[in-house]
MMTF fields as JSON, N, C-alpha, C and O atoms, coordinates in Angstrom:
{
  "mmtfVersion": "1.0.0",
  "mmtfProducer": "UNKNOWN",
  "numBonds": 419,
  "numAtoms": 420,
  "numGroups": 105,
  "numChains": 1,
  "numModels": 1,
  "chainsPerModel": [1],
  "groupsPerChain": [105],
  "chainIdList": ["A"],
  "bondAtomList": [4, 2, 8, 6, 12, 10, 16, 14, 20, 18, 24, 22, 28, 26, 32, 30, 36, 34, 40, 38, 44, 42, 48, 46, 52, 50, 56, 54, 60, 58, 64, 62, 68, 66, 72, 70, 76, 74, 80, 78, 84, 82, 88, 86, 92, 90, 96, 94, 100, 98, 104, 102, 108, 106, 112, 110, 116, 114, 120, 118, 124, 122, 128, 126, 132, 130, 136, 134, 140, 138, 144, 142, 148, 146, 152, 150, 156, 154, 160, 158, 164, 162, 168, 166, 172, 170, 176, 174, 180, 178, 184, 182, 188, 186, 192, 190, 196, 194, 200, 198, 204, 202, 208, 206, 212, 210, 216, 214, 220, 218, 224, 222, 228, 226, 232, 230, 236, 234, 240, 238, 244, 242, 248, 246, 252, 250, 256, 254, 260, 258, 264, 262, 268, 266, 272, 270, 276, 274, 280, 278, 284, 282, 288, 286, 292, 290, 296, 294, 300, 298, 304, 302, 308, 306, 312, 310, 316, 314, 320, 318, 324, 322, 328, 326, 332, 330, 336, 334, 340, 338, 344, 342, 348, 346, 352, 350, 356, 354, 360, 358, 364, 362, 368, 366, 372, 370, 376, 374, 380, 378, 384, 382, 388, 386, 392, 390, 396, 394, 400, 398, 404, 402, 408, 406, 412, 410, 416, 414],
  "bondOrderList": [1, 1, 1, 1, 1, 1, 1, 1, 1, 1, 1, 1, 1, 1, 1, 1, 1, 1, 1, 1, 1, 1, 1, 1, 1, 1, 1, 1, 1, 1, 1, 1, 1, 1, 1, 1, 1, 1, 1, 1, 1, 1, 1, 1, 1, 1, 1, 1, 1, 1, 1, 1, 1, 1, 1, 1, 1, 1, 1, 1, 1, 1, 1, 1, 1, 1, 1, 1, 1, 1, 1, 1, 1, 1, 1, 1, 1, 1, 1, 1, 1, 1, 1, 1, 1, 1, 1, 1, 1, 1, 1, 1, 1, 1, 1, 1, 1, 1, 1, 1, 1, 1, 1, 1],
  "groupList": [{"groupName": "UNK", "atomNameList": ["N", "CA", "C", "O"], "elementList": ["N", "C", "C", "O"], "formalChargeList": [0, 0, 0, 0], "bondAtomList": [1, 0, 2, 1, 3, 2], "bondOrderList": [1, 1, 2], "singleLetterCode": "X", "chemCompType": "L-PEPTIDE LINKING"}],
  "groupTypeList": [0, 0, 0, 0, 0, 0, 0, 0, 0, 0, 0, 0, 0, 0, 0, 0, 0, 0, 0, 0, 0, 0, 0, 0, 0, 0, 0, 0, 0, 0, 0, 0, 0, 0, 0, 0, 0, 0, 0, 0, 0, 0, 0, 0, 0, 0, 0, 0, 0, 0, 0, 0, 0, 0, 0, 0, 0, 0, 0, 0, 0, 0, 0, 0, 0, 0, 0, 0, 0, 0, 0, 0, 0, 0, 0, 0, 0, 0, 0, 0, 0, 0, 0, 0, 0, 0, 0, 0, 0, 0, 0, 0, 0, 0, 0, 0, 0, 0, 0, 0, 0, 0, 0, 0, 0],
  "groupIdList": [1, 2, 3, 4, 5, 6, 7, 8, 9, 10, 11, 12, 13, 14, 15, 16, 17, 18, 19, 20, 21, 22, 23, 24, 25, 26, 27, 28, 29, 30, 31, 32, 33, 34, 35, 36, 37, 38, 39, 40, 41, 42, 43, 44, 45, 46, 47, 48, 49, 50, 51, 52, 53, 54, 55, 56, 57, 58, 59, 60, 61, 62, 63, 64, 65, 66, 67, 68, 69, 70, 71, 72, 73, 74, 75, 76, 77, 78, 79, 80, 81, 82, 83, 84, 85, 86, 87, 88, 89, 90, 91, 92, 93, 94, 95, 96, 97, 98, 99, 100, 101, 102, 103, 104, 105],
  "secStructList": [7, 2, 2, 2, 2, 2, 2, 2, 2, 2, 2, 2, 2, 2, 2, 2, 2, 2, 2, 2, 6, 6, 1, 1, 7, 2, 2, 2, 2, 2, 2, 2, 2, 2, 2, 2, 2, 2, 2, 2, 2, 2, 2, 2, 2, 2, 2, 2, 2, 2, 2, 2, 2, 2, 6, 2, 2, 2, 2, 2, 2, 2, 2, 2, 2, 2, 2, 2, 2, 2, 2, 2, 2, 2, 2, 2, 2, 2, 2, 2, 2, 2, 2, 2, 2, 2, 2, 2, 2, 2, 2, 2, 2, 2, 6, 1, 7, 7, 1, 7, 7, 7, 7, 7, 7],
  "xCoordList": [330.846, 331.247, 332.712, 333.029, 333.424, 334.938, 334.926, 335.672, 334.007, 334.274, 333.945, 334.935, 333.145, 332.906, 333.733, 334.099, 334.111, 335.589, 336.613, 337.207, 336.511, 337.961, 337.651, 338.604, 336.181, 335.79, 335.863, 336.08, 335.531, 335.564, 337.175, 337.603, 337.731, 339.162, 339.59, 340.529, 339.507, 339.975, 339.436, 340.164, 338.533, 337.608, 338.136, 338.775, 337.946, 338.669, 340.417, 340.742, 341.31, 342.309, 342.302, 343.293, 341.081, 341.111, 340.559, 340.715, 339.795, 339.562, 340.746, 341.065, 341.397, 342.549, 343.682, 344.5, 343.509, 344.687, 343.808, 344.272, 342.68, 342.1, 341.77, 341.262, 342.129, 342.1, 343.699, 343.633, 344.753, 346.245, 346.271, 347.157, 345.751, 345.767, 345.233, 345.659, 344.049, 342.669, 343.245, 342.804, 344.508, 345.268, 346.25, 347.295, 345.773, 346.944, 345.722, 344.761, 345.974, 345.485, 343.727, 343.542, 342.539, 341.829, 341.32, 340.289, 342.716, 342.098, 343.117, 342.993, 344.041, 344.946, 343.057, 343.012, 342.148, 341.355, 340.389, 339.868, 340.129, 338.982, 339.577, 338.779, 341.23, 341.44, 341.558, 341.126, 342.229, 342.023, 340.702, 340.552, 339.612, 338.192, 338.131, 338.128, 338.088, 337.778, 338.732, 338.012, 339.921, 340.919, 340.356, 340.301, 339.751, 339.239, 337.731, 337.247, 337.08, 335.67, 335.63, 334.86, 337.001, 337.496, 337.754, 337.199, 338.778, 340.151, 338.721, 338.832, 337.153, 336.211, 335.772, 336.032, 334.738, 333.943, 334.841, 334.248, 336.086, 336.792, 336.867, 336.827, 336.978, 337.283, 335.747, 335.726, 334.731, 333.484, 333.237, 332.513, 333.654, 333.468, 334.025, 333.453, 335.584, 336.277, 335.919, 336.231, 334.998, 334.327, 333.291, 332.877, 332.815, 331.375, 331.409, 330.497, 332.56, 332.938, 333.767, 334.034, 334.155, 334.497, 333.025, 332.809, 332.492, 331.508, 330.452, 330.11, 330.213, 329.977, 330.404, 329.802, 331.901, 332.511, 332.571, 332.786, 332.259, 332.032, 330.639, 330.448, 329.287, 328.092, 327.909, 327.082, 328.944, 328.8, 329.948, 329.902, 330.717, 331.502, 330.708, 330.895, 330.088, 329.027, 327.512, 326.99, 327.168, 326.479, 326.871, 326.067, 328.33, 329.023, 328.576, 327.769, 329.769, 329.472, 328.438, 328.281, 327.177, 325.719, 325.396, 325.233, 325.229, 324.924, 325.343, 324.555, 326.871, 327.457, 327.167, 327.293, 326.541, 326.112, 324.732, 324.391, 323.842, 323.034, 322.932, 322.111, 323.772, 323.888, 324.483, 324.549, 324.856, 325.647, 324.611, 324.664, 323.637, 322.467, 321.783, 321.794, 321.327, 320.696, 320.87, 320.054, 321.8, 322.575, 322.725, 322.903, 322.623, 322.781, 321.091, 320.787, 320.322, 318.798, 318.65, 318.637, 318.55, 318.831, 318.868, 318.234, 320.441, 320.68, 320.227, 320.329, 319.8, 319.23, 317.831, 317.771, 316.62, 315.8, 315.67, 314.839, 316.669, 317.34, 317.705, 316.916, 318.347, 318.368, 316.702, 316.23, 316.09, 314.959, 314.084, 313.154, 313.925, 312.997, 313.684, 312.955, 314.899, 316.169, 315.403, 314.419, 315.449, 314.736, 313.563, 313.199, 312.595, 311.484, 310.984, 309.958, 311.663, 311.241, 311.785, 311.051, 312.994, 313.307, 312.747, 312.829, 311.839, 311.44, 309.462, 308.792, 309.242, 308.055, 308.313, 307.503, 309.626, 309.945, 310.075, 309.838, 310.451, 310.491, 309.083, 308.872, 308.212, 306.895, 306.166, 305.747, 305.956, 305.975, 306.451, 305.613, 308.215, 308.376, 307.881, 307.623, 307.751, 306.95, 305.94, 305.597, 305.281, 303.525, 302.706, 301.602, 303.348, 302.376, 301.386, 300.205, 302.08, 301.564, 301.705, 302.763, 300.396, 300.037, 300.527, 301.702, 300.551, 301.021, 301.143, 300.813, 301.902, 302.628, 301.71, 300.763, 301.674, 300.249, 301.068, 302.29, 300.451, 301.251, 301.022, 299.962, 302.241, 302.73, 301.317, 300.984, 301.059, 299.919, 300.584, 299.797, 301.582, 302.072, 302.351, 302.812],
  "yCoordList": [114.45, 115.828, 116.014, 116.823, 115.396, 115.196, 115.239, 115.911, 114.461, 113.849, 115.242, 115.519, 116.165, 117.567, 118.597, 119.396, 118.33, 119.098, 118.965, 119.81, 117.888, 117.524, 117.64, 117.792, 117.572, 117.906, 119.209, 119.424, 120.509, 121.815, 122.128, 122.44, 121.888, 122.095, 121.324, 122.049, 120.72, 120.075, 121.329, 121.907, 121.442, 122.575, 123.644, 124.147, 124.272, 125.503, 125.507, 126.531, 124.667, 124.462, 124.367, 124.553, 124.064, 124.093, 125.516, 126.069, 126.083, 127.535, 128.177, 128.878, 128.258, 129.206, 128.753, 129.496, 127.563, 127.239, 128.141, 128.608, 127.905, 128.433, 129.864, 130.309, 130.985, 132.134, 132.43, 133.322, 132.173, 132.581, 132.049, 132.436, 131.602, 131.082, 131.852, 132.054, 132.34, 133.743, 134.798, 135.245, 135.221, 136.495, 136.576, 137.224, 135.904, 135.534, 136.395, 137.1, 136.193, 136.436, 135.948, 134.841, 136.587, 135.774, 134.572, 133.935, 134.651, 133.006, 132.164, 130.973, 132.373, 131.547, 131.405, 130.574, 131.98, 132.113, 131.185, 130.355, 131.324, 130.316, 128.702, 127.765, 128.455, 127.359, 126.941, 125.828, 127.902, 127.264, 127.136, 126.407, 127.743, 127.459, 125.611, 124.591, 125.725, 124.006, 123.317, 122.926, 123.057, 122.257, 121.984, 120.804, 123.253, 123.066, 122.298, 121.556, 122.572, 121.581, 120.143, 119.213, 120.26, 118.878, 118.244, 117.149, 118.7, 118.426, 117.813, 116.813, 119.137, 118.581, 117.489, 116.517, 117.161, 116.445, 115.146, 114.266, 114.862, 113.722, 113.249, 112.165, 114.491, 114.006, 113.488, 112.447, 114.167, 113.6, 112.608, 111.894, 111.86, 110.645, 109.265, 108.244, 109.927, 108.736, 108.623, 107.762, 109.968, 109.366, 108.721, 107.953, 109.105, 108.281, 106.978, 106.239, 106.499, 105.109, 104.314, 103.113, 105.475, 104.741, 104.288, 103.36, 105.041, 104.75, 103.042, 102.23, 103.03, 102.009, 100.913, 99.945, 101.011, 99.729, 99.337, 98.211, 100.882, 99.941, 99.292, 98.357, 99.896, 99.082, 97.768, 96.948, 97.69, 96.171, 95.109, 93.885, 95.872, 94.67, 94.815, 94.207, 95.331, 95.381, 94.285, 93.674, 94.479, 93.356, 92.075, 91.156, 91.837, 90.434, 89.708, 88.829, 90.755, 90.273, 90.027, 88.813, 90.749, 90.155, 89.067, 87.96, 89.269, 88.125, 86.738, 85.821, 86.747, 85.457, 84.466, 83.298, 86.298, 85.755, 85.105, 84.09, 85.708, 85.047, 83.689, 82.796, 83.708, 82.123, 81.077, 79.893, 81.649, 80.624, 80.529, 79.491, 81.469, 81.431, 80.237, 79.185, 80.208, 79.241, 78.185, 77.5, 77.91, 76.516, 75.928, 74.719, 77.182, 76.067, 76.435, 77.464, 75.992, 76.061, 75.06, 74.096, 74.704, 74.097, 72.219, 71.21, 72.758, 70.961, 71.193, 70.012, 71.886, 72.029, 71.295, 70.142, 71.665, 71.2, 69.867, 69.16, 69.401, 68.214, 67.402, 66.557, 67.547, 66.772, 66.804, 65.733, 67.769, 67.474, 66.904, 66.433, 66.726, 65.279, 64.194, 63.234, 64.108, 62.696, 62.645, 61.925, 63.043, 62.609, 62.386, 61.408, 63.516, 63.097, 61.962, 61.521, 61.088, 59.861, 58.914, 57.95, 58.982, 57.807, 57.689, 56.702, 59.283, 59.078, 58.091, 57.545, 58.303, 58.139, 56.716, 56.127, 55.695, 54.705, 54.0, 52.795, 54.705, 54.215, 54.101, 53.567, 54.874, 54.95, 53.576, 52.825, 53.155, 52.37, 50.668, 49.826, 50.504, 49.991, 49.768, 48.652, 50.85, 50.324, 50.011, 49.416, 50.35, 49.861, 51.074, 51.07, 52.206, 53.353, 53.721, 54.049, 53.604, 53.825, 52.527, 51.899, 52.005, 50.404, 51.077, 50.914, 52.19, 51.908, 52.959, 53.745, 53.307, 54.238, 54.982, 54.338, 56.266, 57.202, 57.428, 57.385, 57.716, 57.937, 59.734, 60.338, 60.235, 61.58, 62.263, 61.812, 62.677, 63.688, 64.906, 65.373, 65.492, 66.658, 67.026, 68.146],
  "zCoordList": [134.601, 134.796, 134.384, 133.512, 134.905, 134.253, 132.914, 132.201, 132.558, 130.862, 130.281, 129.604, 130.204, 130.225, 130.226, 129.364, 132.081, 131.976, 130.495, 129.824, 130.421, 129.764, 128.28, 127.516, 127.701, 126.696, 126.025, 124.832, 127.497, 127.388, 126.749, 125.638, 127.958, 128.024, 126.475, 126.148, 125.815, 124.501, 123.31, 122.504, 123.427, 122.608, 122.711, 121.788, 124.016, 124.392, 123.895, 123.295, 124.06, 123.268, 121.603, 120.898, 121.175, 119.497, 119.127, 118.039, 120.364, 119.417, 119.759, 118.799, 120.488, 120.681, 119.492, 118.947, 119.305, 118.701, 116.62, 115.579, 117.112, 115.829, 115.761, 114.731, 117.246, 117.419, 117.012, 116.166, 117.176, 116.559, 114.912, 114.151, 114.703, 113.287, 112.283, 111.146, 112.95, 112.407, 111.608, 110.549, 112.375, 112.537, 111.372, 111.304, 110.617, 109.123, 107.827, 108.136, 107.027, 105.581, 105.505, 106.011, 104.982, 104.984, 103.993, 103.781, 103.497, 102.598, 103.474, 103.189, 104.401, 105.466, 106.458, 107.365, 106.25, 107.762, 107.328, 108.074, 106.056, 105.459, 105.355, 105.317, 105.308, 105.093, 106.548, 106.846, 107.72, 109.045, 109.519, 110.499, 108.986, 109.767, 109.107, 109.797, 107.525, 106.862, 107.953, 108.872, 108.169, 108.697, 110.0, 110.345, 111.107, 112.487, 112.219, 113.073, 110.961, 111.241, 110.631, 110.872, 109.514, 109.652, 110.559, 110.647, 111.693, 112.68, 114.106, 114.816, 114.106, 115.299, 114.865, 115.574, 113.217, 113.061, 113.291, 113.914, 112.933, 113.061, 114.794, 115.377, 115.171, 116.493, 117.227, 117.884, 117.074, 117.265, 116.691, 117.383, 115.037, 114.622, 115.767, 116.148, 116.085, 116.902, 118.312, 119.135, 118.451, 120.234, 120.31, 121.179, 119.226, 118.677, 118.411, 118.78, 117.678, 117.599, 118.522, 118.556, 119.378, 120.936, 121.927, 122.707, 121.611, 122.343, 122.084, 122.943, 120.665, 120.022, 119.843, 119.378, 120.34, 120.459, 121.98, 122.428, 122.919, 124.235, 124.265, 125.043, 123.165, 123.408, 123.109, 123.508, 122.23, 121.485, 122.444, 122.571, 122.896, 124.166, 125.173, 126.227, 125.054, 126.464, 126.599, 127.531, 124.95, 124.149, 123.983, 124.137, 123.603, 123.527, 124.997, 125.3, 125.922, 127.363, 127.511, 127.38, 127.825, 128.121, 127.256, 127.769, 125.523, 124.937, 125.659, 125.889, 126.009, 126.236, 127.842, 128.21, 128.651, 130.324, 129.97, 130.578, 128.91, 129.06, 128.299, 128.51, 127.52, 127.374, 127.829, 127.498, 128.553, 129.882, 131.006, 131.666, 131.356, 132.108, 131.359, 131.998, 130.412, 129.253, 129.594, 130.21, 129.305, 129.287, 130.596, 130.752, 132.013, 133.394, 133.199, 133.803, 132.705, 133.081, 132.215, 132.981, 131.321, 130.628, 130.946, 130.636, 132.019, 132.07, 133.707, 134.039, 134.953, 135.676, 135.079, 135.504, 134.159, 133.884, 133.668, 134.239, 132.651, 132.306, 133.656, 134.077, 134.008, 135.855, 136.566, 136.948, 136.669, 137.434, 136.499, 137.153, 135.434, 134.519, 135.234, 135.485, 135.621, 135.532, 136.846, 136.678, 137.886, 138.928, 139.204, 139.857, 138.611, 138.737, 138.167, 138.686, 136.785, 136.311, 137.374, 137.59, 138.138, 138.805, 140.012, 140.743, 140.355, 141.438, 141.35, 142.227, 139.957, 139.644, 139.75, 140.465, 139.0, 139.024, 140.094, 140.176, 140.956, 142.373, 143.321, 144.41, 142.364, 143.48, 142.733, 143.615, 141.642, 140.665, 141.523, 141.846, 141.765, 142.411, 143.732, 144.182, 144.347, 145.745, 145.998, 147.02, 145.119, 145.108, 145.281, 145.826, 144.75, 145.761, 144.204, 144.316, 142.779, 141.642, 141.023, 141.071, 140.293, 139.556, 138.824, 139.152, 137.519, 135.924, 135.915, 136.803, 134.387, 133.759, 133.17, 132.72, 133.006, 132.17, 131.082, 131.225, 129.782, 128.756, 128.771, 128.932, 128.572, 128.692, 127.779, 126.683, 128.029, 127.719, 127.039, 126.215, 127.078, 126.751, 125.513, 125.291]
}
């Protein structure tokens, strides 16, 4: 709503500033109308590309959480093979399993 406010109020300042300008010659009126739809479309280009550069730091950031998610799953997985073989080794040792199955997977 602010962002609105403050959008209005920016606008509303460019037509006024493009209502005293009007009041000249009308080839002074035709070059201030080009200059004001130059002076908006630019200004809509650079909010537009503000905006786009917050989606893509917004993208980096996520890209990079989730690869840091990745990576602790990753060696989390990596540790529970590490145990579960030493624990298999250990059942092995105690007598609870005679032999080794060959990995099926």
């Amino acid at each position: 709503e602010k962002k609105g406010k403050a959008k209005d109020n920016f606008y509303g300042k460019l037509i006024l500033e493009f209502d005293n300008k009007v009041h000249s010659s009308m080839k002074q009126e035709t070059t201030t109308l080009k200059k004001l739809v130059e002076k908006l479309g630019n200004t809509e280009d650079k909010v537009e590309c503000k905006k786009l550069k917050k989606k893509l730091e917004e993208a980096k950031f996520s890209n990079t959480f989730l690869r840091m998610q990745n990576e602790r799953v990753e060696r989390d997985l990596y540790w529970t093979r590490v145990r579960a073989h030493e624990f298999y080794q250990e059942m092995i040792h105690r007598g609870f399993v005679f032999e080794e199955r060959p990995n099926e997977a």
